Amino acid sequence: MAELSTPITLGDLTLRNRVIMAPLTRTRVADDLIPTQMMADYYAQRASAGLIISEAIIVSQQAIGYANTPAMFSQAQIAGWKRVTDAVHAKGGLIMAQLWHVGHISHPYFQNGQKPVSASDVKPAGQLSLLRPKQDYVAPRPLSLDEIQTTIADFKKMAMNAKAAGFDGVELHAANGYLVDQFLQSSTNLRDDQYGGSVENRVRFLLEIVDALIEVWGAGRVGVHLAPRCDENDMGDANPRETFGYAMQELGKRKIAFFFTREYLAEDSISSYMKERSGGVPYIANMGLTRQDAIELLASGKADAVAFGKAYIANPDLYERLVQDAPLNEVQLDKMIGTDTPEGYIDYPTLEMVEA
């Protein structure tokens, strides 16, 4: 029976425990988008996790939709991430890079006055999260077939840069209403070419990116992040079970290292079904899990590992606290986003500090 502390193999990676640090955008870089020493300290503090998945890293200038999110295009940016990975590895940890393109969850402000891109010209409801003064989203322009190939090449280049930066693998961000998800889901993909219409066509972009990442890393060091509840950033799919089931069937054929779902536990959750369709790809559960949820998911075999987000922001030693059933620090919500202060970032106390 698997427990929090039970080691696990995900593809080519052997994790010392099954507690995963979920990717968490913290907007802590300056305008040069270079990871800082404070970021290295932050990740190193949390290296007792079985695996850290980095905050989302934009794969091109076109991919950006939030200020102060890190990149990995330049040698200086790669060197900044190398400082992060070295710090994690020095503590015995593992860290994968999450690769990200926001698609239409952007604004001409970030695109040199041009429209953001997407699968189709569907305008999302709502406003940009962090841009001030507040701005409504705009209708994007669909990527051309040539641009789709360029975007796939951007992901592949970032996978190569992630290897140069010392990461242990890469996770494709295909969730939360960002670009890959915009191709997957029927409400945002109205294309009539080979990337739209049928579920096979809508999943094509995802699979072609994954194939490009596998060329760089091998399947055993590639993970995929999905959001089958279709409830983020004004998304929607006519048949999530069909869409995400087919996606997992095809990802299973590729024998990727794992899939990770942002889906809270409920009667209508489909992550277990996705696992069945995958033919045994390891599954990382995430979203609002309690300690007891995590224990039960692992004991039952419904999930192979469990991921925590906000709890890892507030508790650098979350793994140890979960194993010991120790009290958790409360996250300081007003300090989750920022660029130049350690407060609410690297100043959360560990159990040892509290008990000293």
Coordinates of C-alpha atoms in Angstrom, one line a residue:
M1 CA 0.0 0.0 0.0
A2 CA 1.5 3.3 -1.1
E3 CA 2.0 6.0 1.5
L4 CA 3.2 9.6 1.4
S5 CA 6.8 8.4 2.1
T6 CA 6.8 5.5 -0.4
P7 CA 9.4 6.0 -3.2
I8 CA 8.0 5.9 -6.7
T9 CA 9.4 5.7 -10.3
L10 CA 7.9 8.2 -12.8
G11 CA 9.4 7.3 -16.1
D12 CA 13.1 7.7 -15.8
L13 CA 12.9 9.5 -12.4
T14 CA 13.0 7.8 -9.0
L15 CA 11.3 10.0 -6.4
R16 CA 12.1 9.5 -2.7
N17 CA 8.5 10.2 -1.8
R18 CA 5.1 10.9 -3.4
V19 CA 4.5 14.5 -2.4
I20 CA 4.9 16.8 -5.3
M21 CA 5.3 20.6 -5.3
A22 CA 2.8 21.9 -7.9
P23 CA 3.8 24.6 -10.3
L24 CA 3.1 28.0 -8.8
T25 CA 3.3 31.3 -10.6
R26 CA 4.8 33.9 -8.2
T27 CA 5.8 36.8 -10.6
R28 CA 9.2 37.2 -8.8
V29 CA 11.4 38.2 -11.8
A30 CA 12.3 41.7 -13.0
D31 CA 11.8 43.0 -16.5
D32 CA 14.7 40.9 -17.7
L33 CA 12.8 37.7 -16.8
I34 CA 15.9 36.2 -15.3
P35 CA 15.4 33.9 -12.2
T36 CA 16.9 35.4 -9.1
Q37 CA 19.0 34.1 -6.2
M38 CA 15.9 34.5 -4.1
M39 CA 14.1 32.1 -6.4
A40 CA 16.9 29.6 -6.0
D41 CA 16.5 29.9 -2.2
Y42 CA 12.8 29.4 -2.5
Y43 CA 13.0 26.2 -4.5
A44 CA 15.9 24.8 -2.4
Q45 CA 13.8 25.3 0.8
R46 CA 11.2 23.0 -0.7
A47 CA 13.6 20.3 -2.1
S48 CA 12.4 17.6 0.3
A49 CA 9.4 17.2 -2.0
G50 CA 9.6 14.0 -4.1
L51 CA 9.5 16.3 -7.2
I52 CA 9.3 20.0 -7.7
I53 CA 7.5 21.2 -10.9
S54 CA 8.7 24.7 -11.5
E55 CA 6.5 27.7 -12.0
A56 CA 5.4 28.1 -15.6
I57 CA 8.1 29.3 -17.9
I58 CA 7.1 31.2 -21.1
V59 CA 8.3 29.5 -24.3
S60 CA 8.4 32.7 -26.4
Q61 CA 7.7 36.4 -26.2
Q62 CA 4.3 35.7 -27.8
A63 CA 3.6 33.3 -24.9
I64 CA 3.6 35.9 -22.2
G65 CA 0.3 37.0 -20.5
Y66 CA 1.5 38.1 -17.1
A67 CA 4.2 40.5 -16.1
N68 CA 7.3 39.3 -14.3
T69 CA 6.9 35.6 -15.2
P70 CA 10.3 33.9 -16.0
A71 CA 11.6 33.0 -19.4
M72 CA 14.4 30.7 -20.6
F73 CA 15.3 32.2 -24.0
S74 CA 18.6 34.0 -23.3
Q75 CA 21.9 32.6 -21.9
A76 CA 21.4 34.8 -18.9
Q77 CA 17.9 33.3 -18.2
I78 CA 19.3 29.8 -18.7
A79 CA 22.1 30.6 -16.2
G80 CA 19.5 32.0 -13.8
W81 CA 17.6 28.7 -13.9
K82 CA 20.8 26.7 -13.6
R83 CA 21.3 28.5 -10.3
V84 CA 17.9 27.3 -9.2
T85 CA 18.4 23.7 -10.3
D86 CA 21.8 23.5 -8.8
A87 CA 20.4 24.7 -5.4
V88 CA 17.6 22.0 -5.6
H89 CA 20.0 19.3 -6.5
A90 CA 22.4 20.3 -3.7
K91 CA 19.6 19.4 -1.3
G92 CA 19.0 16.1 -3.0
G93 CA 15.8 17.2 -4.8
L94 CA 14.4 16.8 -8.3
I95 CA 13.0 19.6 -10.4
M96 CA 11.2 19.7 -13.8
A97 CA 10.5 22.8 -15.9
Q98 CA 6.9 23.6 -16.8
L99 CA 6.7 25.0 -20.3
W100 CA 3.9 27.5 -21.0
H101 CA 2.2 29.5 -23.7
V102 CA -0.9 31.5 -22.5
G103 CA -2.5 31.9 -25.9
H104 CA -5.4 34.3 -25.8
I105 CA -5.0 34.8 -22.0
S106 CA -2.9 37.8 -22.9
H107 CA -3.3 41.3 -24.3
P108 CA -1.8 43.6 -27.0
Y109 CA 0.0 45.3 -24.1
F110 CA 2.3 42.2 -23.9
Q111 CA 2.3 41.6 -27.7
N112 CA 3.8 44.9 -29.0
G113 CA 0.3 46.1 -29.9
Q114 CA -0.6 42.9 -31.8
K115 CA -3.5 40.6 -31.0
P116 CA -2.8 37.5 -28.9
V117 CA -3.0 34.1 -30.6
S118 CA -5.2 31.1 -30.1
A119 CA -6.7 28.1 -31.9
S120 CA -9.6 30.3 -33.1
D121 CA -10.8 33.9 -32.7
V122 CA -12.9 33.2 -29.6
K123 CA -12.7 36.1 -27.1
P124 CA -12.5 34.9 -23.5
A125 CA -14.7 36.6 -20.9
G126 CA -13.1 38.5 -18.1
Q127 CA -10.0 40.7 -17.5
L128 CA -6.3 40.2 -17.2
S129 CA -5.4 39.2 -13.7
L130 CA -2.5 41.5 -12.9
L131 CA -2.6 44.3 -15.5
R132 CA -3.4 47.8 -14.2
P133 CA -5.5 49.6 -15.1
K134 CA -7.7 46.6 -15.6
Q135 CA -8.1 45.5 -19.2
D136 CA -10.7 43.2 -20.9
Y137 CA -9.4 40.3 -22.9
V138 CA -9.5 40.9 -26.6
A139 CA -10.5 38.6 -29.5
P140 CA -7.3 36.7 -30.5
R141 CA -6.3 35.7 -34.0
P142 CA -6.0 32.1 -35.0
L143 CA -2.5 30.6 -35.5
S144 CA -1.8 29.8 -39.1
L145 CA -0.5 26.3 -40.0
D146 CA 3.0 27.7 -40.3
E147 CA 2.7 29.4 -37.0
I148 CA 1.6 26.2 -35.3
Q149 CA 4.8 24.6 -36.5
T150 CA 6.8 27.6 -35.2
T151 CA 5.1 27.3 -31.8
I152 CA 5.9 23.6 -31.6
A153 CA 9.5 24.5 -32.4
D154 CA 9.5 27.1 -29.6
F155 CA 8.5 24.4 -27.1
K156 CA 11.2 22.1 -28.4
K157 CA 13.8 24.9 -28.1
M158 CA 12.7 25.5 -24.5
A159 CA 13.0 21.8 -23.8
M160 CA 16.6 22.0 -25.0
N161 CA 17.2 25.1 -22.9
A162 CA 15.7 23.3 -19.9
K163 CA 18.3 20.6 -20.4
A164 CA 21.1 23.2 -20.5
A165 CA 19.7 24.7 -17.3
G166 CA 20.0 21.4 -15.4
F167 CA 16.4 20.4 -15.0
D168 CA 15.5 16.8 -14.6
G169 CA 12.8 16.9 -17.3
V170 CA 9.9 19.0 -18.5
E171 CA 6.2 19.2 -18.0
L172 CA 3.9 20.6 -20.8
H173 CA 1.3 23.1 -19.4
A174 CA -1.7 21.9 -21.3
A175 CA -4.3 23.1 -18.7
N176 CA -6.1 26.1 -17.2
G177 CA -7.4 27.6 -20.5
Y178 CA -4.0 28.4 -21.9
L179 CA -2.9 27.8 -25.5
V180 CA -2.7 24.0 -25.7
D181 CA -6.0 23.7 -23.8
Q182 CA -7.5 26.2 -26.2
F183 CA -6.8 23.7 -29.0
L184 CA -8.1 20.8 -26.9
Q185 CA -11.5 22.1 -25.9
S186 CA -14.4 22.5 -28.3
S187 CA -15.6 25.9 -27.1
T188 CA -12.3 27.6 -28.1
N189 CA -11.3 25.5 -31.1
L190 CA -13.6 26.2 -34.0
R191 CA -11.0 25.4 -36.7
D192 CA -11.9 23.4 -39.8
D193 CA -8.4 22.2 -40.7
Q194 CA -6.4 19.3 -39.3
Y195 CA -6.2 20.9 -35.9
G196 CA -9.9 21.4 -35.4
G197 CA -13.3 19.6 -35.4
S198 CA -12.9 16.0 -34.4
V199 CA -11.3 15.0 -31.1
E200 CA -8.4 13.5 -33.0
N201 CA -7.8 16.8 -34.7
R202 CA -8.1 18.9 -31.5
V203 CA -5.7 16.7 -29.6
R204 CA -3.1 16.8 -32.5
F205 CA -1.4 20.0 -31.3
L206 CA -0.9 18.6 -27.8
L207 CA 0.6 15.4 -29.2
E208 CA 2.9 17.1 -31.7
I209 CA 4.3 19.2 -28.9
V210 CA 4.8 16.2 -26.7
D211 CA 6.5 14.3 -29.5
A212 CA 8.9 17.3 -29.9
L213 CA 9.7 17.3 -26.2
I214 CA 10.3 13.5 -26.3
E215 CA 12.8 14.1 -29.1
V216 CA 14.8 16.2 -26.6
W217 CA 14.3 14.3 -23.3
G218 CA 12.9 10.9 -24.0
A219 CA 9.4 10.0 -22.9
G220 CA 10.5 9.1 -19.4
R221 CA 11.3 12.7 -18.5
V222 CA 8.2 14.3 -20.0
G223 CA 5.0 15.0 -18.1
V224 CA 1.7 16.6 -19.1
H225 CA -0.5 19.0 -17.1
L226 CA -4.2 18.8 -17.9
A227 CA -7.5 20.4 -16.6
P228 CA -10.4 18.1 -17.4
R229 CA -12.9 20.0 -15.4
C230 CA -12.7 22.8 -18.0
D231 CA -13.5 25.4 -15.4
E232 CA -10.7 27.9 -15.7
N233 CA -10.3 31.0 -17.9
D234 CA -13.8 30.7 -19.6
M235 CA -13.2 27.3 -21.0
G236 CA -15.7 24.5 -22.0
D237 CA -15.8 21.3 -23.8
A238 CA -18.8 19.4 -25.3
N239 CA -17.5 16.1 -24.0
P240 CA -14.6 16.2 -21.6
R241 CA -14.6 12.5 -21.1
E242 CA -14.2 11.9 -24.8
T243 CA -11.6 14.6 -25.3
F244 CA -9.4 13.9 -22.3
G245 CA -9.9 10.2 -22.5
Y246 CA -8.6 10.2 -26.1
A247 CA -5.7 12.5 -25.2
M248 CA -4.6 10.1 -22.4
Q249 CA -5.0 7.1 -24.7
E250 CA -2.5 8.7 -27.1
L251 CA -0.2 9.9 -24.4
G252 CA -0.2 6.4 -23.0
K253 CA 1.1 5.0 -26.3
R254 CA 4.0 7.4 -25.9
K255 CA 4.7 6.1 -22.4
I256 CA 5.2 9.6 -20.9
A257 CA 6.5 9.8 -17.3
F258 CA 3.2 11.1 -15.8
F259 CA 0.1 13.1 -16.2
F260 CA -1.0 15.7 -13.7
T261 CA -4.6 17.0 -13.4
R262 CA -6.0 20.1 -11.9
E263 CA -9.3 18.6 -10.8
Y264 CA -10.9 18.7 -7.4
L265 CA -12.4 15.5 -6.0
A266 CA -16.1 14.9 -6.8
E267 CA -18.5 12.4 -8.1
D268 CA -18.1 13.7 -11.7
S269 CA -14.3 13.7 -11.6
I270 CA -12.8 12.0 -14.6
S271 CA -9.1 11.7 -13.7
S272 CA -9.4 8.0 -12.8
Y273 CA -11.0 7.3 -16.1
M274 CA -8.2 9.2 -17.8
K275 CA -5.7 6.9 -15.9
E276 CA -7.6 3.8 -17.2
R277 CA -7.5 5.1 -20.8
S278 CA -3.7 5.8 -20.5
G279 CA -2.8 2.2 -20.0
G280 CA -1.0 2.9 -16.7
V281 CA 0.7 6.2 -17.1
P282 CA 1.4 7.4 -13.5
Y283 CA -1.2 9.9 -12.3
I284 CA -0.4 13.0 -10.0
A285 CA -3.6 14.3 -8.3
N286 CA -4.0 17.9 -7.5
M287 CA -6.4 20.6 -6.4
G288 CA -7.6 21.3 -2.9
L289 CA -6.3 18.1 -1.4
T290 CA -6.2 17.6 2.3
R291 CA -3.7 15.4 4.1
Q292 CA -6.4 12.7 4.5
D293 CA -7.4 13.0 0.8
A294 CA -3.8 12.4 -0.2
I295 CA -3.4 9.4 2.1
E296 CA -6.6 7.8 0.8
L297 CA -5.8 8.4 -2.9
L298 CA -2.4 6.8 -2.5
A299 CA -3.6 3.9 -0.3
S300 CA -6.4 3.1 -2.8
G301 CA -4.2 3.3 -5.9
K302 CA -6.5 6.0 -7.4
A303 CA -3.5 8.3 -7.7
D304 CA 0.2 7.5 -7.8
A305 CA 1.4 10.7 -6.3
V306 CA -0.2 13.9 -4.8
A307 CA 0.6 17.5 -5.5
F308 CA 0.1 20.6 -3.3
G309 CA 0.2 24.2 -4.3
K310 CA -0.7 26.9 -1.8
A311 CA 0.3 24.6 1.0
Y312 CA 3.8 24.5 -0.4
I313 CA 3.9 28.3 -0.6
A314 CA 3.4 28.5 3.1
N315 CA 5.3 25.4 4.2
P316 CA 8.8 24.8 2.8
D317 CA 8.9 21.5 4.7
L318 CA 5.4 20.5 3.7
Y319 CA 6.4 16.9 3.1
E320 CA 7.8 16.5 6.7
R321 CA 4.7 18.2 8.1
L322 CA 2.3 15.9 6.2
V323 CA 4.2 12.7 7.3
Q324 CA 4.2 13.9 10.9
D325 CA 0.6 15.3 10.8
A326 CA 2.0 18.6 12.1
P327 CA 0.2 21.9 11.9
L328 CA 0.6 23.9 8.7
N329 CA 1.4 27.6 8.3
E330 CA -1.3 29.6 6.7
V331 CA -0.6 31.1 3.4
Q332 CA -0.4 34.9 3.2
L333 CA -2.7 35.6 0.3
D334 CA -1.7 39.2 0.0
K335 CA 1.9 38.3 -0.5
M336 CA 1.6 35.5 -3.0
I337 CA 2.5 37.8 -5.9
G338 CA 5.5 40.1 -6.0
T339 CA 9.0 40.7 -7.3
D340 CA 11.4 42.2 -4.8
T341 CA 10.7 41.1 -1.3
P342 CA 11.4 37.9 0.7
E343 CA 8.2 38.4 2.7
G344 CA 5.6 35.8 1.9
Y345 CA 8.2 34.0 -0.2
I346 CA 11.2 32.7 1.6
D347 CA 10.4 33.7 5.2
Y348 CA 7.9 31.0 6.1
P349 CA 9.1 29.1 9.1
T350 CA 9.9 25.3 9.1
L351 CA 8.9 23.0 12.0
E352 CA 12.5 23.1 13.2
M353 CA 12.4 26.9 13.4
V354 CA 9.1 26.9 15.2
E355 CA 10.2 24.3 17.8
A356 CA 13.6 25.8 18.4

